[in-house]
Structure formats: structure tokens, C-alpha cells
């Protein structure tokens, strides 16, 4: 961080949020509401984003058009015993956002999300500046005082929130970050990125019939075309071809057809993927090919639109960081693959195919120096103590694209991955998002202070919105009381949530039998 700066234009705020991912925006809204509750006046607040606000506000859910929401996972027995809804008890601010955006179960219309987020920011009197780039962060002792932009403007503030996937503001402040999955000793490994697209004119019934045709063809052991399709998709590997064939049937030997829900479709088999890759002439394998058309996670939107989270692009840690800094714009190579996707979907009945203007980047490293980092085994143990918990969240420890090299490391260490089978159900706090050495800065994103397997549930928007709600309240308290974010405890935030009737039900559970084994593995792997 630069200690001295003489900009031509200076703007002064109380709270500045850098990045426009939904958890950061909701944190900013919560900060305004808490300050107003205490002082009966609005703080001066600013949202700074690298992307183009005219295209949409809301990060990868809006400009990345990731419509399929990953929701909290709560075992049925716990739901029944506590009288919980399907997705547990979401953070109050997230529940408000979903209701205002008209979400029924899993499908978030990006256009509605954009409109609702703008309304919430307008109601909170938040200023917005987009298409910006950081030149440097300005320090005042250990604290961040301001952000100098490349266009020779400086924005000064008291408390700062970074909600970027790569913790870009924190890095500008000198915060150290583990590259990729260096938390597992894999600094070059990173999760695949996705370019979401929407199809028009392809009805659900037509898609179901098409998949059924593919399933019947591909499960015919004597059909030469089926054999050729599978061999192509398997990249010539007999072992992978066997896996692909087995994946077409469920455990009872029935065709593994898609599940159509109220506002979503889950593709269970690789039949459609095999058909695409057979035409494309490429393998369904990120390790041998750079792109995979995966099992689709599809949302059903208005006007005959289906939104597809299916197209995975392989990236390493350096590439993920570069994409995040380049405003998440897809590369020419990615766009060329999208041309094949568009042509293929048109050949099976789509009238139009549109891709998102930005990529969905799942992960891009994790910061060091959090007030209290969060490990996977702590999630498995139930998270923060109930008396200071801000909410509860559950999500599994695996991800769509593998972390290259992790399976090998686990095998070498003798780690039993069955430990990871049951999703942790853990209580939420904010200490992993607060920075010790930059005490007026929080990072609310997949890049927060996660260690080991905590990185995986830590990527999910719903969880980060719960953290964002807490950090926002903490920022409101910090400004009202002239303190730093890093000084605010979980308990102080919890008390505000309880006083204002916004404290969600707390039901984190400890899987004591497996915590110790995961703890040993994570500590052994830790950098």
C-alpha cells in the first residue's frame, strides 16, 4: 500500500465495497441499515466495480448469468425435527433478496436480480462507480485509507469490503494470498470456469425426448454408432468408456433420465454430453481436453429460456487470477468453443443460443492473515459456537471439477475420503473474513480465509451472503462507534440480529467421528 498520494480528485465515504458480487452488495445494504438504526441517518457509501454496470449489477449471478443457485443442504431428519423448510433457515438479507427477485426454488432470473439489487442500493443511498481499475491502495498506518484509480480519482473511506473472487483489493493492500489450492500444497491447481448460456425455443418436452433417444441408443451394446460415440467421448480409454456406459443407468438398472423440478432441471447422466463430444470429436475429460460439456444444471426461465450451467473450461491458478483481473471476460478460445455449442444446440432444435458476457469463476486462491481462518474440519465440527452463531449453512465438500492432484495427495497420505461424504452443517461467523493486519478491511468471497476443504462450501453465494450480512452489521457498528471491523465480534453482530428479529434458526451439528481424521489431513497439508 502506498502511504502518500496526491490525486487530482478526491471523494470521501464511510464504507466502500470493491466488487459487486451479491454477498458484497448485501453486506453494504446491511451496513447502511445498521448505521441508520443507530444514528438515524445514512452513511456515505460507495460500490466500486470493474465490470460495466450498464450490463448489470450483481457479479457472476447477473453479468455471469449463473441462474442455478446452490442452496443450503440440510438432512431430512434435521429438517423434520426442527420444522425447517427445504433449504433450512436462510440469512434474513438473502431471503429478502430471493423473495424480491421472485425465486421459487433454485432459479434466479439475472435480469430480475439486477433490478432488485439496484433497488436495494438505491434505498440504501449507495453511490455506484463502474468500469474502474485500481492503481494503488492508500494506507494510513496499518489501515487502508483509500483506493486510487487509474483514471486519477481517489476514494477515501473508513471501512472497506472486498467481495471479488480473487481478493483484488486485499492484494493491493499487501495482504498475502495462497495461489490456487496451495492450501493443499497445489498452487497451480484451480477449479474450472464456466461460460453460462441460455437456449431459446428448446422445450422441456423436446429436451426430455432427445435425452431419452440418446440413452436408448447409447445403452444398446451392439449399436456401432453408440460404440463410436462413447469411444470418442472417452478419448479412446476403455476404462473411461466403461464409466460412461455405467453412468447411463441408475443403481436399479433404469435409464438415468433428467429430473424436472418446479424451476430447474438436473441432468443425471452424460448422454447429452456424450452426444455433444461425439460430434465435437473431443473427450469428456478436463485433464486431457481443455473443455467439457458437463451434465447440465439448468434453470427454467420465462419466455421459453433454459439457462445452462454446463460448459467447463480448464484453467490453472495463474489463468484464473488473470481472468478475474480481466473483468471475467471469456477468451477467444472459449468463445470459439461456444460457437460449436451454439451450432450444436441449433441442430437439435434451439432457435437461439446466447452466452453470458462474463465467466463464472469458481475460485482464485485464498487470503492469509484472517482474524480466525476457517478449516474444513471446523465446519465438520459444527462451525462457530452456538452462542455466537449468526446462522447455519450446509454444503458438501466436493466440487464439479476436480482439484488436480488432490486425489493423489490424499492417497499418498492414506486419507479416507469417505470422511467427506456427508455435507457439513455448520454455524456461521465472520472472523475468517476479517483481516488482522488491515483491520478496517473484510474479504467476503471464495477468497476469504479458508483452509483445506473449507474452500468448497466457502464458494457458495448463500453462505457468503450470511457472512456478508454479519460483516455489514459489523461495518455499521464500526462506523457508528469509531472502531475497526477486525475488533467486532461474532457475539456483537449476533446481538444486533437478535434485537432486530433477523437472527436465523441455529442448528449446526458436529460429526465427531470424522472431525479428527479431517483435521489431521488438513493440518498435514497446510502451508
PDB file of C-alpha atoms in Angstrom, residues 205-342:
ATOM      1  CA  UNK A 205     -40.522 -31.962 -23.530  1.00  0.00           C
ATOM      2  CA  UNK A 206     -38.259 -31.884 -26.580  1.00  0.00           C
ATOM      3  CA  UNK A 207     -35.170 -31.980 -24.375  1.00  0.00           C
ATOM      4  CA  UNK A 208     -36.553 -34.951 -22.434  1.00  0.00           C
ATOM      5  CA  UNK A 209     -37.342 -36.850 -25.628  1.00  0.00           C
ATOM      6  CA  UNK A 210     -33.918 -36.082 -27.058  1.00  0.00           C
ATOM      7  CA  UNK A 211     -32.167 -37.344 -23.940  1.00  0.00           C
ATOM      8  CA  UNK A 212     -34.301 -40.496 -23.946  1.00  0.00           C
ATOM      9  CA  UNK A 213     -33.325 -41.160 -27.579  1.00  0.00           C
ATOM     10  CA  UNK A 214     -29.640 -40.747 -26.685  1.00  0.00           C
ATOM     11  CA  UNK A 215     -29.970 -43.002 -23.611  1.00  0.00           C
ATOM     12  CA  UNK A 216     -31.660 -45.767 -25.606  1.00  0.00           C
ATOM     13  CA  UNK A 217     -29.045 -45.523 -28.336  1.00  0.00           C
ATOM     14  CA  UNK A 218     -26.042 -45.441 -26.009  1.00  0.00           C
ATOM     15  CA  UNK A 219     -27.216 -48.355 -23.854  1.00  0.00           C
ATOM     16  CA  UNK A 220     -27.574 -50.620 -26.901  1.00  0.00           C
ATOM     17  CA  UNK A 221     -24.437 -52.790 -26.617  1.00  0.00           C
ATOM     18  CA  UNK A 222     -24.459 -53.867 -30.269  1.00  0.00           C
ATOM     19  CA  UNK A 223     -25.063 -50.484 -31.924  1.00  0.00           C
ATOM     20  CA  UNK A 224     -21.867 -49.434 -33.777  1.00  0.00           C
ATOM     21  CA  UNK A 225     -22.788 -45.727 -33.669  1.00  0.00           C
ATOM     22  CA  UNK A 226     -23.237 -45.893 -29.896  1.00  0.00           C
ATOM     23  CA  UNK A 227     -19.835 -47.559 -29.550  1.00  0.00           C
ATOM     24  CA  UNK A 228     -18.222 -44.899 -31.718  1.00  0.00           C
ATOM     25  CA  UNK A 229     -19.835 -42.035 -29.760  1.00  0.00           C
ATOM     26  CA  UNK A 230     -18.711 -43.435 -26.419  1.00  0.00           C
ATOM     27  CA  UNK A 231     -15.188 -44.224 -27.627  1.00  0.00           C
ATOM     28  CA  UNK A 232     -14.815 -40.644 -28.906  1.00  0.00           C
ATOM     29  CA  UNK A 233     -16.126 -39.155 -25.657  1.00  0.00           C
ATOM     30  CA  UNK A 234     -13.821 -41.480 -23.707  1.00  0.00           C
ATOM     31  CA  UNK A 235     -10.799 -40.322 -25.653  1.00  0.00           C
ATOM     32  CA  UNK A 236     -10.045 -43.925 -26.611  1.00  0.00           C
ATOM     33  CA  UNK A 237      -9.779 -45.056 -22.975  1.00  0.00           C
ATOM     34  CA  UNK A 238     -11.537 -48.360 -22.298  1.00  0.00           C
ATOM     35  CA  UNK A 239     -11.736 -47.576 -18.567  1.00  0.00           C
ATOM     36  CA  UNK A 240     -13.433 -44.207 -19.166  1.00  0.00           C
ATOM     37  CA  UNK A 241     -15.742 -45.768 -21.780  1.00  0.00           C
ATOM     38  CA  UNK A 242     -16.838 -48.290 -19.143  1.00  0.00           C
ATOM     39  CA  UNK A 243     -17.521 -45.466 -16.665  1.00  0.00           C
ATOM     40  CA  UNK A 244     -19.546 -43.569 -19.261  1.00  0.00           C
ATOM     41  CA  UNK A 245     -21.695 -46.625 -20.003  1.00  0.00           C
ATOM     42  CA  UNK A 246     -22.284 -47.296 -16.305  1.00  0.00           C
ATOM     43  CA  UNK A 247     -23.287 -43.670 -15.758  1.00  0.00           C
ATOM     44  CA  UNK A 248     -26.221 -44.058 -18.151  1.00  0.00           C
ATOM     45  CA  UNK A 249     -28.108 -46.327 -15.736  1.00  0.00           C
ATOM     46  CA  UNK A 250     -29.113 -45.911 -12.109  1.00  0.00           C
ATOM     47  CA  UNK A 251     -28.404 -48.485  -9.394  1.00  0.00           C
ATOM     48  CA  UNK A 252     -31.586 -50.374 -10.309  1.00  0.00           C
ATOM     49  CA  UNK A 253     -30.602 -50.613 -13.976  1.00  0.00           C
ATOM     50  CA  UNK A 254     -33.086 -47.995 -15.185  1.00  0.00           C
ATOM     51  CA  UNK A 255     -32.200 -45.271 -17.676  1.00  0.00           C
ATOM     52  CA  UNK A 256     -30.893 -42.270 -15.761  1.00  0.00           C
ATOM     53  CA  UNK A 257     -33.298 -39.658 -17.132  1.00  0.00           C
ATOM     54  CA  UNK A 258     -33.306 -35.992 -16.155  1.00  0.00           C
ATOM     55  CA  UNK A 259     -35.205 -34.670 -13.152  1.00  0.00           C
ATOM     56  CA  UNK A 260     -37.542 -31.788 -13.961  1.00  0.00           C
ATOM     57  CA  UNK A 261     -38.400 -29.643 -10.938  1.00  0.00           C
ATOM     58  CA  UNK A 262     -40.562 -26.571 -10.498  1.00  0.00           C
ATOM     59  CA  UNK A 263     -37.963 -24.142 -11.887  1.00  0.00           C
ATOM     60  CA  UNK A 264     -34.953 -26.327 -12.625  1.00  0.00           C
ATOM     61  CA  UNK A 265     -33.743 -29.431 -14.483  1.00  0.00           C
ATOM     62  CA  UNK A 266     -30.993 -31.715 -13.205  1.00  0.00           C
ATOM     63  CA  UNK A 267     -29.264 -33.809 -15.861  1.00  0.00           C
ATOM     64  CA  UNK A 268     -28.238 -37.066 -14.180  1.00  0.00           C
ATOM     65  CA  UNK A 269     -26.456 -38.907 -16.990  1.00  0.00           C
ATOM     66  CA  UNK A 270     -23.807 -37.981 -19.531  1.00  0.00           C
ATOM     67  CA  UNK A 271     -25.946 -38.975 -22.516  1.00  0.00           C
ATOM     68  CA  UNK A 272     -26.298 -35.414 -23.833  1.00  0.00           C
ATOM     69  CA  UNK A 273     -22.632 -34.743 -23.048  1.00  0.00           C
ATOM     70  CA  UNK A 274     -21.563 -37.847 -24.972  1.00  0.00           C
ATOM     71  CA  UNK A 275     -23.649 -36.772 -27.969  1.00  0.00           C
ATOM     72  CA  UNK A 276     -22.062 -33.303 -27.980  1.00  0.00           C
ATOM     73  CA  UNK A 277     -18.495 -34.592 -27.594  1.00  0.00           C
ATOM     74  CA  UNK A 278     -19.041 -37.245 -30.259  1.00  0.00           C
ATOM     75  CA  UNK A 279     -19.966 -34.530 -32.762  1.00  0.00           C
ATOM     76  CA  UNK A 280     -17.211 -32.236 -31.463  1.00  0.00           C
ATOM     77  CA  UNK A 281     -14.644 -35.044 -31.592  1.00  0.00           C
ATOM     78  CA  UNK A 282     -13.242 -34.291 -28.129  1.00  0.00           C
ATOM     79  CA  UNK A 283     -13.050 -36.250 -24.838  1.00  0.00           C
ATOM     80  CA  UNK A 284     -15.205 -35.670 -21.759  1.00  0.00           C
ATOM     81  CA  UNK A 285     -12.156 -35.124 -19.604  1.00  0.00           C
ATOM     82  CA  UNK A 286     -10.653 -31.834 -18.435  1.00  0.00           C
ATOM     83  CA  UNK A 287      -7.259 -33.416 -17.836  1.00  0.00           C
ATOM     84  CA  UNK A 288      -6.850 -34.488 -21.479  1.00  0.00           C
ATOM     85  CA  UNK A 289      -9.017 -31.791 -23.075  1.00  0.00           C
ATOM     86  CA  UNK A 290      -9.466 -28.136 -22.187  1.00  0.00           C
ATOM     87  CA  UNK A 291     -13.269 -28.072 -22.388  1.00  0.00           C
ATOM     88  CA  UNK A 292     -16.040 -30.353 -21.155  1.00  0.00           C
ATOM     89  CA  UNK A 293     -19.757 -30.146 -21.835  1.00  0.00           C
ATOM     90  CA  UNK A 294     -20.800 -31.487 -18.447  1.00  0.00           C
ATOM     91  CA  UNK A 295     -24.098 -32.722 -17.009  1.00  0.00           C
ATOM     92  CA  UNK A 296     -26.271 -29.621 -17.176  1.00  0.00           C
ATOM     93  CA  UNK A 297     -27.600 -27.773 -14.144  1.00  0.00           C
ATOM     94  CA  UNK A 298     -30.455 -25.997 -15.891  1.00  0.00           C
ATOM     95  CA  UNK A 299     -32.949 -23.380 -14.761  1.00  0.00           C
ATOM     96  CA  UNK A 300     -36.328 -22.779 -16.350  1.00  0.00           C
ATOM     97  CA  UNK A 301     -36.803 -19.062 -17.024  1.00  0.00           C
ATOM     98  CA  UNK A 302     -39.564 -17.014 -18.646  1.00  0.00           C
ATOM     99  CA  UNK A 303     -40.116 -16.666 -22.408  1.00  0.00           C
ATOM    100  CA  UNK A 304     -39.052 -20.243 -23.137  1.00  0.00           C
ATOM    101  CA  UNK A 305     -35.492 -19.768 -21.906  1.00  0.00           C
ATOM    102  CA  UNK A 306     -33.379 -22.523 -20.396  1.00  0.00           C
ATOM    103  CA  UNK A 307     -30.192 -21.390 -18.626  1.00  0.00           C
ATOM    104  CA  UNK A 308     -27.339 -23.910 -18.776  1.00  0.00           C
ATOM    105  CA  UNK A 309     -24.510 -24.238 -16.267  1.00  0.00           C
ATOM    106  CA  UNK A 310     -22.720 -26.980 -18.191  1.00  0.00           C
ATOM    107  CA  UNK A 311     -19.700 -25.768 -20.158  1.00  0.00           C
ATOM    108  CA  UNK A 312     -16.457 -26.171 -18.192  1.00  0.00           C
ATOM    109  CA  UNK A 313     -13.110 -24.706 -19.231  1.00  0.00           C
ATOM    110  CA  UNK A 314      -9.896 -25.970 -17.671  1.00  0.00           C
ATOM    111  CA  UNK A 315      -7.725 -23.272 -16.071  1.00  0.00           C
ATOM    112  CA  UNK A 316      -4.723 -23.254 -13.766  1.00  0.00           C
ATOM    113  CA  UNK A 317      -4.280 -20.836 -10.867  1.00  0.00           C
ATOM    114  CA  UNK A 318      -2.448 -18.217 -12.916  1.00  0.00           C
ATOM    115  CA  UNK A 319      -5.131 -18.267 -15.597  1.00  0.00           C
ATOM    116  CA  UNK A 320      -7.972 -17.975 -13.056  1.00  0.00           C
ATOM    117  CA  UNK A 321      -6.271 -14.961 -11.492  1.00  0.00           C
ATOM    118  CA  UNK A 322      -5.705 -13.400 -14.908  1.00  0.00           C
ATOM    119  CA  UNK A 323      -9.344 -13.904 -15.921  1.00  0.00           C
ATOM    120  CA  UNK A 324     -10.570 -12.354 -12.666  1.00  0.00           C
ATOM    121  CA  UNK A 325      -8.364  -9.297 -13.199  1.00  0.00           C
ATOM    122  CA  UNK A 326      -9.535  -9.043 -16.815  1.00  0.00           C
ATOM    123  CA  UNK A 327     -13.156  -8.491 -15.704  1.00  0.00           C
ATOM    124  CA  UNK A 328     -14.008 -12.190 -16.133  1.00  0.00           C
ATOM    125  CA  UNK A 329     -14.178 -11.845 -19.917  1.00  0.00           C
ATOM    126  CA  UNK A 330     -14.082 -15.142 -21.838  1.00  0.00           C
ATOM    127  CA  UNK A 331     -11.028 -15.722 -24.019  1.00  0.00           C
ATOM    128  CA  UNK A 332     -11.163 -16.119 -27.792  1.00  0.00           C
ATOM    129  CA  UNK A 333     -10.599 -19.870 -27.378  1.00  0.00           C
ATOM    130  CA  UNK A 334     -13.591 -20.077 -25.026  1.00  0.00           C
ATOM    131  CA  UNK A 335     -15.762 -18.116 -27.418  1.00  0.00           C
ATOM    132  CA  UNK A 336     -14.739 -20.420 -30.263  1.00  0.00           C
ATOM    133  CA  UNK A 337     -15.950 -23.413 -28.253  1.00  0.00           C
ATOM    134  CA  UNK A 338     -19.173 -21.532 -27.589  1.00  0.00           C
ATOM    135  CA  UNK A 339     -19.674 -21.294 -31.374  1.00  0.00           C
ATOM    136  CA  UNK A 340     -19.731 -25.107 -31.549  1.00  0.00           C
ATOM    137  CA  UNK A 341     -22.165 -25.222 -28.629  1.00  0.00           C
ATOM    138  CA  UNK A 342     -24.469 -22.751 -30.384  1.00  0.00           C
TER     139      UNK A 342
END
